[in-house]
């Protein structure tokens, strides 16, 4: 059973097989590696990236065995970045359960992240993928690290522009989701235009996904998120709703001071959230989400088989409606 | 100019070209990435792994351009592991200069490490290497992470056997040095037995190298090391000289208590080092180094050209004599 997964129907079997493969691949003679990795796999997640990979691949390939290795690598890479992110953010919970750094410490979490990266590339290396597949995968990890570094560099800095935010979340999130679609299409051997269209669909989905993530940090409860609400603001990560409020709120100067505050108090955080809520920041951000999702829907190639198209559209709809 | 490099003559030009390539490849539009990476490249190092790669490759290949990408990837991977190691060990200096975590914090160092890993694989992915090369490289990173995880799991634990120590340093160090030789031989297209022999040479060199590293932690001054002396003991890393003393010292019980002490005082550390020095621990460890180096010398295939053989032998000699 995959916790939190939104994917039923068409790629359900692929995702069930993926869970088994993830648990099998992370098994190590070093007991602690198995223990921590199992914790990470069993913590679940939406499996958005491998699901989009499978959906794209299923547009032209019926061979589950051929598709499996890259899906596993994609999810391992995602897991590795999450483990390192949680170290960087000093996060105590994710999806409502303790993070690896919380249970096993930062040192072990850095190492486990490296191990998962290596394991992912080891799978790819032994599965005879093309040079292009390898390049897409490695470039996307460079891009994600760059995005995280830029984000880290820009914390507690209210002087940012929307374009900088969008470029950062593209690197941090959308590029990887785009690559997941591209890799599926490449593995299925689809024509170049088809590959590009699915990649572009994934990019738009990824942008929408990250913006809703950033909105939920402002609007959702800690219970819904499985992690503390207002976390981004607390850590100085300046997201789209914050940028909007910094531009349009009558209390912008006060918000600017709060955004720039390291170790802000709960009262300062609450006041910051209040200032944002008193503007149209959330509506504005959802409007942008809607635009990206419309773009995603339009980009879907006509050649996508109807049942897969339905699943691709369901992903877009989920992102619009999601509250976790 | 490569600081600390012990390689002159035969692969000097290769290593000079490598320095230029490292500085060029880590250049990023994100200024901070360039800044931190330049710091890491310019901090120098022995460049042991790319040098052994070049020496092995030069046994059968004269094409510098063909050899360059993997050498760059090898050193980037090594740099990435060092950055993460310094985070894990909370190290303030390496080779006498401030570590990245000291200058830019742990968060940025985790990210830079990931970026360097990704960059290394991105180079490999775009240079059309064989599946086998890719597999050797990915497996060695898995092995290194495993070694570090085992080490981290075993800290402050005096109940260890020499075999466990040897297996740990094989994973942590020797496997990568073996792989550097193997990758050079593979890139040069040498026959399988030749590849294996150079790999085995590298493995023995790697074991000897790590044991001398662990001896120097006990015998050298902080100035010689460029980092605090006795660092391993302070951090609970149980090395060969410590294991020997735990077995043979009349003060073994006292040493056992010191080894198991987190946050040991300078006096406890000094007493621990004294107990070790009062045994034959250092002599015993150097004896094992000598055995590994003899093995390395014997393993060198007869077909190695004389000038390259001389360099390979010089590496072995350097390890026996080194004091940094």
XYZ file of C-alpha atoms in Angstrom:
648
model
C 0.000 0.000 0.000
C 1.462 3.351 -1.040
C 0.636 6.025 1.499
C -0.644 9.286 0.008
C -0.420 8.084 -3.580
C -2.917 9.750 -5.865
C -2.395 7.333 -8.719
C -4.907 4.610 -9.244
C -5.866 2.770 -12.353
C -3.484 2.871 -15.233
C -0.108 2.905 -13.453
C -1.223 1.355 -10.155
C 0.494 -1.940 -10.946
C 3.696 -0.183 -11.991
C 3.744 1.745 -8.714
C 3.040 -1.368 -6.634
C 5.936 -3.128 -8.357
C 8.077 -0.031 -7.715
C 7.445 -0.217 -3.963
C 8.617 -3.828 -3.891
C 11.666 -2.941 -5.973
C 12.566 0.027 -3.752
C 12.444 -2.156 -0.632
C 14.512 -4.836 -2.314
C 17.165 -2.530 -3.799
C 17.906 -0.659 -0.579
C 18.548 -3.892 1.292
C 22.195 -3.807 2.386
C 24.506 -6.100 4.359
C 24.968 -3.047 6.583
C 21.898 -3.346 8.800
C 21.675 0.365 9.592
C 21.502 1.257 5.887
C 18.570 -1.113 5.418
C 16.861 0.236 8.536
C 17.094 3.916 7.589
C 16.277 3.312 3.926
C 13.225 1.218 4.834
C 12.062 4.030 7.072
C 12.366 6.397 4.108
C 10.580 4.103 1.647
C 7.815 3.283 4.088
C 7.301 6.940 4.923
C 5.635 6.927 1.517
C 4.992 9.979 -0.560
C 2.973 10.713 -3.633
C 5.425 8.969 -5.991
C 4.592 11.784 -8.393
C 7.848 11.553 -10.343
C 7.896 7.807 -11.059
C 4.136 7.914 -11.737
C 4.591 10.608 -14.398
C 7.561 8.641 -15.757
C 5.381 5.513 -16.042
C 2.476 7.428 -17.591
C 4.813 8.907 -20.222
C 6.475 5.571 -20.883
C 3.137 3.764 -21.174
C 2.338 6.005 -24.165
C 4.624 3.755 -26.182
C 5.885 0.792 -24.158
C 4.208 -2.226 -22.554
C 7.315 -3.851 -21.113
C 7.225 -3.359 -17.345
C 10.662 -4.909 -16.851
C 12.195 -2.387 -19.242
C 10.572 0.540 -17.437
C 11.317 -0.462 -13.856
C 15.007 0.503 -13.370
C 14.684 4.191 -14.251
C 11.537 4.561 -12.140
C 13.448 3.150 -9.189
C 16.400 5.454 -9.861
C 14.108 8.488 -10.143
C 12.459 7.812 -6.781
C 15.810 7.063 -5.088
C 17.208 10.373 -6.340
C 14.101 12.126 -5.043
C 14.481 10.372 -1.672
C 18.154 11.362 -1.513
C 17.338 15.038 -2.096
C 14.592 14.917 0.558
C 16.950 13.410 3.159
C 19.518 16.117 2.467
C 16.824 18.831 2.399
C 15.641 17.751 5.821
C 19.196 18.038 7.142
C 19.515 21.487 5.594
C 16.120 22.655 6.903
C 16.674 20.954 10.258
C 13.208 19.429 9.780
C 11.849 17.171 12.520
C 8.921 15.632 10.647
C 7.923 14.964 7.045
C 4.580 13.505 6.007
C 3.747 13.342 9.700
C 6.569 10.986 10.672
C 10.038 11.711 12.105
C 12.710 12.622 9.547
C 15.906 10.583 9.233
C 17.955 13.428 10.753
C 15.558 13.488 13.679
C 15.873 9.709 14.255
C 19.493 9.043 13.238
C 21.206 12.451 13.259
C 22.533 14.753 10.568
C 25.738 12.834 9.948
C 24.007 9.579 9.137
C 21.446 11.414 6.996
C 24.128 13.044 4.848
C 25.678 9.610 4.310
C 22.383 7.878 3.564
C 21.549 10.565 1.023
C 24.902 9.979 -0.700
C 24.281 6.239 -0.601
C 20.853 6.612 -2.237
C 22.301 8.868 -4.969
C 25.001 6.278 -5.635
C 22.498 3.424 -5.591
C 20.326 5.269 -8.105
C 23.227 5.768 -10.499
C 24.356 2.227 -9.975
C 20.920 1.020 -11.155
C 21.049 3.290 -14.170
C 24.609 2.201 -14.969
C 23.685 -1.465 -15.000
C 20.555 -1.059 -17.081
C 22.131 -0.079 -20.379
C 20.379 3.244 -20.811
C 21.331 5.621 -23.596
C 23.817 8.446 -23.142
C 20.943 10.897 -23.502
C 19.017 9.333 -20.606
C 22.110 9.532 -18.449
C 22.618 13.161 -19.412
C 19.033 14.158 -18.642
C 19.315 12.523 -15.237
C 22.661 14.027 -14.264
C 21.758 17.505 -15.497
C 18.609 17.467 -13.462
C 20.555 16.720 -10.274
C 22.927 19.596 -11.067
C 19.891 21.776 -11.612
C 18.277 20.732 -8.318
C 21.470 21.376 -6.350
C 21.782 24.770 -8.032
C 18.167 25.575 -7.149
C 18.690 24.595 -3.518
C 21.914 26.584 -3.327
C 20.238 29.680 -4.776
C 17.367 29.243 -2.315
C 19.802 28.898 0.564
C 21.691 31.956 -0.607
C 18.501 34.028 -0.761
C 16.994 33.190 2.632
C 15.789 36.044 4.840
C 16.111 38.367 1.864
C 12.878 40.208 1.070
C 14.427 41.954 -1.950
C 13.554 39.334 -4.553
C 11.551 39.373 -7.740
C 8.880 36.967 -8.906
C 11.100 35.993 -11.843
C 13.857 34.918 -9.451
C 11.343 32.852 -7.502
C 10.070 31.170 -10.669
C 13.570 30.424 -11.925
C 14.470 28.956 -8.533
C 11.461 26.631 -8.302
C 12.047 25.579 -11.908
C 15.493 24.370 -10.916
C 14.404 23.017 -7.551
C 11.287 21.135 -8.648
C 9.930 21.579 -12.167
C 13.055 20.463 -14.032
C 13.010 17.095 -12.266
C 9.303 16.526 -12.914
C 9.844 17.533 -16.552
C 12.779 15.119 -16.739
C 10.654 12.304 -15.279
C 8.208 12.671 -18.183
C 11.053 13.054 -20.686
C 12.799 9.927 -19.397
C 9.590 7.905 -19.672
C 9.055 9.085 -23.232
C 12.699 8.373 -24.134
C 12.571 4.887 -22.637
C 9.442 4.181 -24.689
C 11.247 5.392 -27.803
C 8.627 8.022 -28.636
C 9.326 10.527 -31.450
C 11.229 13.688 -30.487
C 8.253 16.064 -30.681
C 6.252 13.712 -28.454
C 9.153 13.572 -25.960
C 9.377 17.374 -25.875
C 5.631 17.816 -25.433
C 5.542 15.411 -22.476
C 8.574 17.142 -21.020
C 6.828 20.510 -21.317
C 3.687 19.047 -19.729
C 5.855 17.841 -16.826
C 7.529 21.224 -16.470
C 4.178 23.012 -16.160
C 2.904 20.388 -13.721
C 6.096 20.812 -11.703
C 5.770 24.607 -11.538
C 2.131 24.285 -10.457
C 3.065 21.613 -7.921
C 5.736 23.741 -6.264
C 3.576 26.860 -6.157
C 0.761 24.908 -4.449
C 3.358 23.552 -2.031
C 4.335 27.111 -1.222
C 0.690 28.176 -0.898
C -0.062 25.269 1.457
C 2.782 26.379 3.701
C 0.761 29.564 4.228
C -2.773 28.125 4.311
C -2.719 24.543 5.589
C -2.563 23.266 9.143
C 0.438 21.381 10.489
C -1.761 18.248 10.624
C -2.613 18.503 6.931
C 1.029 19.088 5.979
C 2.615 16.507 8.262
C 5.153 19.214 9.118
C 4.931 22.595 10.861
C 2.839 25.198 8.994
C 4.547 28.470 8.073
C 7.814 26.590 7.860
C 9.107 28.371 4.765
C 8.524 31.808 6.252
C 10.145 30.731 9.522
C 13.220 29.623 7.604
C 13.381 32.742 5.495
C 12.381 31.024 2.249
C 10.592 33.736 0.302
C 7.766 32.170 -1.728
C 5.249 33.558 -4.226
C 2.490 34.548 -1.734
C 5.098 36.332 0.387
C 6.485 38.185 -2.635
C 2.966 39.247 -3.606
C 2.218 40.539 -0.112
C 5.571 42.355 0.031
C 4.483 44.220 -3.096
C 0.787 44.839 -2.371
C 0.174 44.843 1.377
C -0.293 48.164 3.201
C 1.798 46.456 5.948
C 4.601 45.576 3.500
C 7.293 47.316 5.571
C 6.359 45.272 8.637
C 6.324 42.051 6.592
C 9.708 42.962 5.131
C 11.156 43.133 8.640
C 9.566 39.810 9.618
C 10.858 38.062 6.467
C 14.384 39.230 7.271
C 14.202 37.912 10.855
C 16.302 34.850 11.638
C 14.923 32.868 14.584
C 11.548 34.626 14.411
C 9.160 34.134 17.322
C 5.816 32.342 16.906
C 4.113 35.737 17.321
C 6.188 37.267 14.507
C 5.469 34.251 12.297
C 1.720 34.504 13.016
C 1.747 38.234 12.255
C 3.606 37.568 9.014
C 1.024 34.990 7.950
C -1.774 37.374 8.918
C -0.354 40.157 6.739
C -0.137 37.743 3.800
C -3.715 36.505 4.346
C -5.042 40.056 4.393
C -3.903 40.465 0.770
C -4.948 38.573 -2.364
C -1.634 36.667 -2.238
C -3.221 33.201 -2.068
C -5.760 33.934 -4.817
C -3.019 35.416 -6.987
C -0.800 32.380 -6.466
C -3.647 29.970 -7.246
C -4.316 31.943 -10.403
C -0.745 31.275 -11.511
C -1.177 27.590 -10.600
C -4.298 27.544 -12.800
C -2.369 29.053 -15.699
C 0.424 26.460 -15.439
C -2.123 23.645 -15.227
C -4.027 24.916 -18.260
C -0.756 25.061 -20.099
C -0.025 21.485 -19.012
C -3.411 20.300 -20.292
C -2.978 22.041 -23.645
C 0.528 20.647 -24.090
C -0.579 17.003 -23.889
C -0.014 15.558 -27.374
C -3.092 14.378 -29.268
C -1.418 10.985 -29.669
C -1.591 10.193 -25.918
C -3.938 7.165 -25.558
C -7.291 8.114 -23.905
C -6.792 6.214 -20.626
C -3.353 7.744 -20.115
C -4.646 11.192 -21.054
C -7.285 10.805 -18.383
C -4.587 10.020 -15.799
C -2.441 12.988 -16.917
C -5.498 15.251 -16.542
C -6.243 13.749 -13.133
C -2.754 14.740 -12.003
C -3.438 18.341 -13.023
C -6.771 18.258 -11.227
C -5.200 16.790 -8.087
C -2.663 19.602 -7.951
C -5.436 22.193 -8.189
C -7.381 20.559 -5.352
C -4.681 19.180 -3.100
C -4.452 20.060 0.548
C -1.450 17.882 1.539
C 50.787 24.795 -9.328
C 49.318 21.834 -7.484
C 49.857 22.160 -3.776
C 51.073 18.988 -2.070
C 51.176 16.951 -5.252
C 53.756 14.208 -5.198
C 53.581 13.504 -8.895
C 56.221 14.914 -11.139
C 57.496 13.696 -14.424
C 55.369 11.326 -16.373
C 51.849 12.555 -15.492
C 52.738 16.117 -14.524
C 51.246 17.527 -17.725
C 48.079 15.498 -17.272
C 47.702 16.822 -13.730
C 48.338 20.414 -14.772
C 45.668 20.084 -17.443
C 43.370 18.545 -14.824
C 43.722 21.613 -12.560
C 42.664 23.893 -15.395
C 39.772 21.613 -16.269
C 38.580 21.431 -12.646
C 38.536 25.211 -12.363
C 36.707 25.530 -15.658
C 34.111 22.817 -15.024
C 33.030 24.102 -11.612
C 32.370 27.569 -12.982
C 28.651 28.205 -12.536
C 26.273 31.100 -13.261
C 25.512 30.879 -9.542
C 28.395 32.902 -8.129
C 28.424 31.184 -4.751
C 28.864 27.749 -6.361
C 31.914 28.993 -8.251
C 33.310 30.627 -5.121
C 33.006 27.554 -2.876
C 34.140 25.138 -5.569
C 37.184 27.289 -6.387
C 38.066 27.270 -2.720
C 37.907 23.475 -2.764
C 39.970 23.090 -5.949
C 42.562 25.612 -4.824
C 42.871 23.950 -1.434
C 44.799 21.393 -3.436
C 45.469 17.878 -2.346
C 47.700 15.102 -3.541
C 45.517 14.314 -6.574
C 46.427 10.699 -5.838
C 43.356 9.208 -7.484
C 43.503 11.034 -10.839
C 47.296 10.570 -10.876
C 46.951 6.797 -10.501
C 44.179 6.867 -13.110
C 46.488 8.713 -15.542
C 49.425 6.404 -14.798
C 47.258 3.350 -15.489
C 45.780 4.875 -18.619
C 49.192 5.922 -19.947
C 50.142 2.227 -20.011
C 48.099 1.982 -23.194
C 46.803 5.364 -24.328
C 48.454 8.580 -25.536
C 45.315 10.605 -26.143
C 45.100 13.228 -23.369
C 41.684 14.450 -24.546
C 40.254 10.960 -24.202
C 41.621 10.566 -20.678
C 40.631 13.943 -19.266
C 36.884 13.581 -18.513
C 37.143 10.582 -16.176
C 40.090 12.096 -14.317
C 37.992 15.202 -13.706
C 35.027 13.112 -12.585
C 37.223 11.068 -10.224
C 38.621 14.156 -8.500
C 35.177 15.831 -8.301
C 33.764 12.716 -6.629
C 36.684 12.725 -4.208
C 36.116 16.429 -3.479
C 32.400 15.781 -2.905
C 33.119 13.045 -0.371
C 35.649 15.283 1.427
C 33.156 18.139 1.711
C 30.548 15.811 3.170
C 33.126 14.143 5.436
C 34.075 17.522 6.846
C 30.428 18.228 7.610
C 30.103 14.836 9.285
C 33.325 15.242 11.273
C 32.574 18.891 12.026
C 36.129 19.619 10.818
C 37.358 23.225 10.903
C 40.470 22.849 8.748
C 41.775 20.509 6.065
C 45.247 20.756 4.562
C 45.779 23.749 6.811
C 42.996 25.887 5.384
C 39.402 26.415 6.571
C 36.897 23.754 5.448
C 33.808 24.671 3.420
C 31.554 23.983 6.408
C 33.707 26.302 8.479
C 33.469 29.115 5.890
C 29.966 28.620 4.455
C 28.141 26.426 6.953
C 26.949 22.836 6.945
C 23.882 23.449 4.826
C 25.792 24.929 1.932
C 28.440 22.216 2.211
C 25.888 19.419 1.913
C 24.507 21.102 -1.207
C 27.920 21.748 -2.752
C 28.833 18.102 -2.200
C 25.669 17.014 -4.015
C 26.417 19.494 -6.787
C 29.949 18.121 -7.250
C 28.644 14.521 -7.340
C 26.106 15.532 -9.969
C 28.680 17.461 -11.962
C 30.993 14.431 -11.943
C 28.274 12.165 -13.280
C 27.232 14.760 -15.779
C 30.794 14.751 -17.181
C 30.817 10.967 -17.336
C 27.372 10.887 -18.952
C 28.426 13.231 -21.734
C 31.701 11.478 -22.496
C 30.374 8.230 -23.938
C 32.017 5.890 -21.482
C 31.206 2.190 -21.471
C 28.583 0.650 -19.200
C 31.378 -1.049 -17.286
C 33.132 2.251 -16.523
C 29.854 3.665 -15.273
C 29.293 0.621 -13.108
C 32.776 0.714 -11.567
C 32.281 4.366 -10.719
C 28.809 4.045 -9.203
C 29.677 0.928 -7.223
C 32.661 2.649 -5.714
C 30.505 5.510 -4.452
C 28.094 2.991 -2.910
C 31.075 1.304 -1.315
C 32.469 4.575 0.074
C 29.099 5.572 1.556
C 28.798 2.115 3.107
C 32.296 2.429 4.572
C 31.523 5.844 6.045
C 28.212 4.616 7.442
C 29.878 1.602 9.076
C 32.562 3.902 10.513
C 29.921 6.260 11.844
C 27.996 3.353 13.341
C 31.115 2.050 15.104
C 32.375 5.252 16.704
C 33.288 5.222 20.397
C 33.103 1.435 20.298
C 36.351 -0.239 21.487
C 34.966 -3.746 20.825
C 36.142 -4.057 17.228
C 38.394 -6.496 15.423
C 41.232 -5.762 13.038
C 39.290 -7.498 10.270
C 36.403 -5.083 10.709
C 38.833 -2.172 10.534
C 40.414 -3.517 7.342
C 37.066 -4.152 5.695
C 35.934 -0.637 6.624
C 39.008 1.130 5.209
C 38.759 -1.016 2.077
C 35.286 0.379 1.477
C 36.154 3.880 2.633
C 39.416 4.336 0.733
C 41.040 1.383 -1.029
C 38.112 0.526 -3.309
C 38.150 4.028 -4.814
C 41.913 4.025 -5.360
C 41.617 0.550 -6.904
C 38.816 1.815 -9.121
C 40.924 4.808 -10.216
C 43.562 2.414 -11.567
C 40.918 0.134 -13.074
C 39.197 3.041 -14.812
C 42.485 4.225 -16.304
C 43.250 0.737 -17.581
C 39.727 0.356 -18.990
C 39.869 3.720 -20.745
C 43.182 2.696 -22.322
C 41.579 -0.546 -23.475
C 44.167 -2.764 -21.745
C 43.588 -6.541 -21.630
C 41.465 -7.865 -18.748
C 44.363 -9.403 -16.775
C 46.280 -6.118 -17.041
C 43.207 -4.213 -15.816
C 42.814 -6.560 -12.848
C 46.499 -6.362 -11.918
C 46.458 -2.550 -11.920
C 43.232 -2.621 -9.919
C 44.882 -4.912 -7.342
C 47.935 -2.637 -7.231
C 45.586 0.290 -6.518
C 43.775 -1.628 -3.814
C 47.013 -2.385 -1.960
C 48.197 1.204 -2.358
C 44.839 2.362 -1.020
C 44.998 0.123 2.050
C 48.563 1.292 2.772
C 47.535 4.913 2.220
C 44.645 4.764 4.689
C 46.684 2.954 7.350
C 49.434 5.614 7.136
C 46.686 8.241 7.393
C 45.517 6.592 10.585
C 49.099 6.307 11.902
C 49.775 9.996 11.193
C 46.714 10.932 13.230
C 48.573 9.394 16.192
C 52.140 10.500 15.412
C 52.116 13.756 13.445
C 51.725 17.300 14.679
C 48.712 19.413 13.810
C 51.004 21.582 11.657
C 52.128 18.591 9.619
C 48.563 17.347 9.165
C 46.908 20.692 8.488
C 44.185 19.558 10.897
C 44.146 18.787 14.632
C 46.274 15.757 15.653
C 44.524 12.922 17.463
C 41.356 13.842 15.603
C 40.241 10.266 14.949
C 40.570 9.267 18.581
C 38.750 12.416 19.668
C 35.885 11.503 17.369
C 35.764 7.898 18.451
C 37.089 6.509 15.165
C 38.926 3.351 16.179
C 41.950 2.869 13.922
C 44.617 0.169 13.632
C 47.118 1.569 16.178
C 44.279 1.977 18.683
C 43.069 -1.582 18.114
C 46.610 -2.868 18.609
C 47.025 -0.957 21.860
C 43.615 -2.113 23.088
C 44.851 -5.668 22.656
C 48.438 -5.370 23.884
C 48.760 -2.447 26.305
C 48.946 -3.093 30.057
C 46.727 0.013 30.303
C 44.184 -1.434 27.866
C 41.262 -1.026 30.282
C 42.021 2.672 30.694
C 42.346 3.131 26.929
C 39.054 1.290 26.437
C 37.327 3.840 28.670
C 38.964 6.764 26.830
C 38.014 5.379 23.389
C 34.388 5.117 24.514
C 34.314 8.728 25.771
C 32.280 11.195 23.695
C 33.494 14.783 24.141
C 36.807 13.666 25.654
C 38.972 16.319 27.301
C 42.396 17.272 25.928
C 43.933 15.499 28.935
C 42.027 12.282 28.182
C 43.049 12.506 24.519
C 46.715 13.049 25.481
C 46.594 10.102 27.876
C 45.023 7.907 25.185
C 47.777 8.843 22.714
C 50.405 8.181 25.400
C 49.049 4.685 26.071
C 49.163 3.918 22.342
C 52.720 5.262 22.004
C 53.903 3.095 24.904
C 53.045 -0.013 22.854
C 54.406 -1.184 19.501
C 51.177 -0.006 17.837
C 52.885 2.366 15.397
C 55.591 -0.149 14.438
C 52.983 -2.860 13.996
C 50.855 -0.617 11.793
C 53.840 0.412 9.660
C 54.667 -3.273 9.268
C 51.234 -3.841 7.759
C 51.738 -0.788 5.524
C 55.003 -2.347 4.354
C 53.239 -5.606 3.540
C 50.560 -3.871 1.481
C 53.197 -1.835 -0.367
C 55.281 -4.921 -1.143
C 52.161 -6.562 -2.449
C 51.483 -3.485 -4.588
C 55.005 -3.602 -6.041
C 54.757 -7.309 -6.838
C 51.362 -6.895 -8.473
C 52.595 -4.408 -11.076
C 52.357 -6.214 -14.427
C 55.625 -6.823 -16.289
C 54.127 -5.052 -19.299
C 54.039 -1.644 -17.556
C 56.443 0.649 -19.478
C 59.616 1.453 -17.446
C 58.944 5.172 -16.896
C 55.418 4.464 -15.672
C 56.636 1.606 -13.483
C 59.082 4.021 -11.888
C 56.227 6.408 -11.090
C 54.062 3.608 -9.665
C 56.977 2.575 -7.442
C 57.515 6.183 -6.381
C 53.905 6.301 -5.196
C 54.533 3.270 -3.004
C 57.708 4.845 -1.664
C 55.965 8.140 -0.961
C 53.315 6.371 1.102
C 55.974 4.649 3.178
C 57.753 7.952 3.843
C 54.938 10.464 3.971
C 54.415 12.721 6.928
C 51.432 14.763 5.641
